PDB file of C-alpha atoms in Angstrom:
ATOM      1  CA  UNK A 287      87.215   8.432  19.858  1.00  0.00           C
ATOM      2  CA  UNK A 288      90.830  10.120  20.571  1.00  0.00           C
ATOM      3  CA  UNK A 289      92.090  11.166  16.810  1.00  0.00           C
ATOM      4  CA  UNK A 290      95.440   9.748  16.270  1.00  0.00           C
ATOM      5  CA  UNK A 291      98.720  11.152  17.038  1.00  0.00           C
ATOM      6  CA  UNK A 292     101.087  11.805  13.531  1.00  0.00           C
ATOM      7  CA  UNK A 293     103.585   8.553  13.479  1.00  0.00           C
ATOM      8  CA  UNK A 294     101.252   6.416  15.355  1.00  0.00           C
ATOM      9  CA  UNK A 295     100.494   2.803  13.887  1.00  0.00           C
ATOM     10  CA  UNK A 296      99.783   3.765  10.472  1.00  0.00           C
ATOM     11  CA  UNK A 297      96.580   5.340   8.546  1.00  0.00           C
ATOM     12  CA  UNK A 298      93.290   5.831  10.307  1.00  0.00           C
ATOM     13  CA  UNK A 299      90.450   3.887   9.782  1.00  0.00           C
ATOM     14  CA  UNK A 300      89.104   7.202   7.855  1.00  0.00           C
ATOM     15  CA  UNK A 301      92.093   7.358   6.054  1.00  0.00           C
ATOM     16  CA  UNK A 302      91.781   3.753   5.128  1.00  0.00           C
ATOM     17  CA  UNK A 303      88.044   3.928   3.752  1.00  0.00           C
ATOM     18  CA  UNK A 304      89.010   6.760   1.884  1.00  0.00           C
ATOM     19  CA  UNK A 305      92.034   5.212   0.495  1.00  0.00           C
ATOM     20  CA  UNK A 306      89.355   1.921  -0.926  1.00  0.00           C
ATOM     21  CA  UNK A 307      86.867   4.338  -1.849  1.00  0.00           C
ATOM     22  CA  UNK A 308      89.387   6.217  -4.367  1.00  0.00           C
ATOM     23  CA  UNK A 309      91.124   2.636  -5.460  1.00  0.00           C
ATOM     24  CA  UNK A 310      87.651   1.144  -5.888  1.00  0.00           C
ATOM     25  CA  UNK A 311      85.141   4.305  -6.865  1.00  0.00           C
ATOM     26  CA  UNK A 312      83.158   6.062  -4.534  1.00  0.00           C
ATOM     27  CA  UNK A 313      79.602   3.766  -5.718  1.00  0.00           C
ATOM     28  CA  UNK A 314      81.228   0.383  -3.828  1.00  0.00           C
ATOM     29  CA  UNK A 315      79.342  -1.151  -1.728  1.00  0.00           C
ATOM     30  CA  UNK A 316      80.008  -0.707   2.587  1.00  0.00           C
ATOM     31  CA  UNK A 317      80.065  -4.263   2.614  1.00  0.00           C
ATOM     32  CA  UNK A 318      83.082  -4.504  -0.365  1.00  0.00           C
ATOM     33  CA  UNK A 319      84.474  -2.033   1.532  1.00  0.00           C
ATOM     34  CA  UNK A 320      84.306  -4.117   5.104  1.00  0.00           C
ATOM     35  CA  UNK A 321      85.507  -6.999   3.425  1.00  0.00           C
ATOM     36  CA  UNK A 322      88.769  -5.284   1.476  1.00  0.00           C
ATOM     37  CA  UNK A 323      89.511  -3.778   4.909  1.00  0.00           C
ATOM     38  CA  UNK A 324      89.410  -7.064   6.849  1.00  0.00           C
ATOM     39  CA  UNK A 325      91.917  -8.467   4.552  1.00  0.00           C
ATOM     40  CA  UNK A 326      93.969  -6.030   5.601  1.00  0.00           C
ATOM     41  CA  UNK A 327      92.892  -6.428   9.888  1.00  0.00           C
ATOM     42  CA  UNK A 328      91.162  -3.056   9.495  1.00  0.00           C
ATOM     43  CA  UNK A 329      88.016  -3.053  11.331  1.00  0.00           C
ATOM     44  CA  UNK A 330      85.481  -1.024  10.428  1.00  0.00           C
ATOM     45  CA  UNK A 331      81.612  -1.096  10.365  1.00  0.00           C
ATOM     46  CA  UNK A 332      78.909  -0.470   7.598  1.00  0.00           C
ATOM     47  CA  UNK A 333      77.988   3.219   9.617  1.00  0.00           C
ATOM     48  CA  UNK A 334      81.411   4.269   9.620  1.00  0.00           C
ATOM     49  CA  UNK A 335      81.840   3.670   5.900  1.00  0.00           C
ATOM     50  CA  UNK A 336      78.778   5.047   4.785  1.00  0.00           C
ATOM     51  CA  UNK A 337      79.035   8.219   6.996  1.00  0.00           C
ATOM     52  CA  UNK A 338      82.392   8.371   5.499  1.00  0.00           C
ATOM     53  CA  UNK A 339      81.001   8.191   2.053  1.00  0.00           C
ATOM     54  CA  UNK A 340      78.430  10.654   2.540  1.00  0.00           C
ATOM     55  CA  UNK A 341      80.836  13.044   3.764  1.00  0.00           C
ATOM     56  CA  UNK A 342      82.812  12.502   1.091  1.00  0.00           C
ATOM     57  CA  UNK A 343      80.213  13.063  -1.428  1.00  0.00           C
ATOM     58  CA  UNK A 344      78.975  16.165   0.471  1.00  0.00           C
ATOM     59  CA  UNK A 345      82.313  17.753   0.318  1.00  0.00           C
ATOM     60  CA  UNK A 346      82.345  17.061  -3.568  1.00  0.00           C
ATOM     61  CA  UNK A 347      79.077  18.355  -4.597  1.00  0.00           C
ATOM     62  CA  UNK A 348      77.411  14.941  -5.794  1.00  0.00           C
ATOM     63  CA  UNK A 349      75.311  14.561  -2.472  1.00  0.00           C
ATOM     64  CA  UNK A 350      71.487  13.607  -3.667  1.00  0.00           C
ATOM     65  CA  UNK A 351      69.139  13.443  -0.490  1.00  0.00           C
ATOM     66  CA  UNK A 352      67.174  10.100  -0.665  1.00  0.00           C
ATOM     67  CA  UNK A 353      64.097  12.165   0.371  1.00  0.00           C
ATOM     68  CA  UNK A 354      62.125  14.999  -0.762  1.00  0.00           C
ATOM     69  CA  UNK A 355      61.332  18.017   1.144  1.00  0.00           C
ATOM     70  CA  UNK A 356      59.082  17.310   3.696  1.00  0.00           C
ATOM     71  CA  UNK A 357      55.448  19.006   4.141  1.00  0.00           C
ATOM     72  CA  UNK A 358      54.904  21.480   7.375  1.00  0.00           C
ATOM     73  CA  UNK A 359      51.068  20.598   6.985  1.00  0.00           C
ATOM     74  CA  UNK A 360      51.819  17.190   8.874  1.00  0.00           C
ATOM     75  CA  UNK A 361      49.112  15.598   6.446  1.00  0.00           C
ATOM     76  CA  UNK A 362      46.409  18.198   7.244  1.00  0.00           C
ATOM     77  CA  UNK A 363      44.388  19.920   4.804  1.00  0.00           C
ATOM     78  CA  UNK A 364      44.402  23.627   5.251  1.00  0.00           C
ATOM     79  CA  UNK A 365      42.593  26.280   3.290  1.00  0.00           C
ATOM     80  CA  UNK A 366      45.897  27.612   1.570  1.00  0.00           C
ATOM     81  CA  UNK A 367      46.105  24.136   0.284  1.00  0.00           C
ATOM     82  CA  UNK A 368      42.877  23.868  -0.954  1.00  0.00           C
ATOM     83  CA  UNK A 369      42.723  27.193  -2.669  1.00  0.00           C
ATOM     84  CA  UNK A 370      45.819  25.720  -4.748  1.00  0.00           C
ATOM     85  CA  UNK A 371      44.459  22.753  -5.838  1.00  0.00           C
ATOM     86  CA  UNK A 372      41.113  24.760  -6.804  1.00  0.00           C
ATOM     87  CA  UNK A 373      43.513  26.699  -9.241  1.00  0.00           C
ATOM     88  CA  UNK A 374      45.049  23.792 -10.697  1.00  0.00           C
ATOM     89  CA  UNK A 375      41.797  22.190 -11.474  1.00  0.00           C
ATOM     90  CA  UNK A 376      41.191  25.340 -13.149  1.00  0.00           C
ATOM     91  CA  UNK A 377      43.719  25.382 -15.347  1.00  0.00           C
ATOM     92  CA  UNK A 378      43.421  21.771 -15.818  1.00  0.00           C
ATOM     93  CA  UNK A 379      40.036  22.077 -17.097  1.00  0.00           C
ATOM     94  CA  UNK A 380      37.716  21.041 -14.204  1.00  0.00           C
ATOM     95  CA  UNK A 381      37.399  18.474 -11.612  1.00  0.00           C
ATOM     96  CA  UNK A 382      37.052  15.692 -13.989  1.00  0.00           C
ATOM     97  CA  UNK A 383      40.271  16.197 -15.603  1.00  0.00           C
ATOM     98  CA  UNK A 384      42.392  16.625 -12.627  1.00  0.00           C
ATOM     99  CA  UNK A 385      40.974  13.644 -11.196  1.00  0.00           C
ATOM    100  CA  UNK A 386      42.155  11.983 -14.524  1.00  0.00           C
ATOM    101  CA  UNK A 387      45.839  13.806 -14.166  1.00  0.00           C
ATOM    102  CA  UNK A 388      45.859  12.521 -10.661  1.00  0.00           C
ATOM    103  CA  UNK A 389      45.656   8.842 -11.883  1.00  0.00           C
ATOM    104  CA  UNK A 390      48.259   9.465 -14.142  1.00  0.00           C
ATOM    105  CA  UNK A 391      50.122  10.887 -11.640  1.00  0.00           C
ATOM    106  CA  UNK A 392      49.493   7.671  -9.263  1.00  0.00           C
ATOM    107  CA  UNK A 393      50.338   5.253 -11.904  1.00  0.00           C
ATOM    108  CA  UNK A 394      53.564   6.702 -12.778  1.00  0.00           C
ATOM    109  CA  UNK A 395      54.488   6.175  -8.863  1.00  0.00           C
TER     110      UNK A 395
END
């Protein structure tokens, strides 16, 4: 999409999610934010506001990745891996009590 010359027809759709999302707080919803917008025959879709408000919370700092960093293994066993959960049964006190810490673990999941 062709960015808009300056006097042209107004704000850009950017501009215009922006402009909600500091009225109405960066947390509202892409659909509140679709729906303000129509009222005002601004088309936008639920993508283009939530890239919008990631963006926006990258450039601020606040950005919290929904997932957590992700293994190389690709759900293989290998010896390095197994080496570190012999020393954490070690310092757990045995195989018996990390298998107990484990179903902590799993319960608090």
């Amino acid at each position: 999409m062709a960015a808009r010359k300056a006097g042209s027809r107004g704000p850009s759709k950017a501009q215009a999610i922006r402009d909600v999302l500091n009225d109405k707080g960066h947390d509202t919803a892409p659909k509140d934010v679709i729906a303000i917008l129509a009222q005002k025959k601004i088309k936008v879709s639920a993508a283009q506001v939530s890239n919008l408000k990631a963006e926006l919370a990258r450039k601020t700092g606040s950005y919290q990745p929904k997932r957590g960093p992700r293994s190389k293994a690709n759900g293989e066993i290998t010896l390095s891996t197994l080496k570190a959960v012999k020393a954490m049964a070690e310092k757990l006190g045995g195989v018996e009590k990390t298998r107990q810490a484990l179903d902590a673990l799993a319960q608090l999941s």
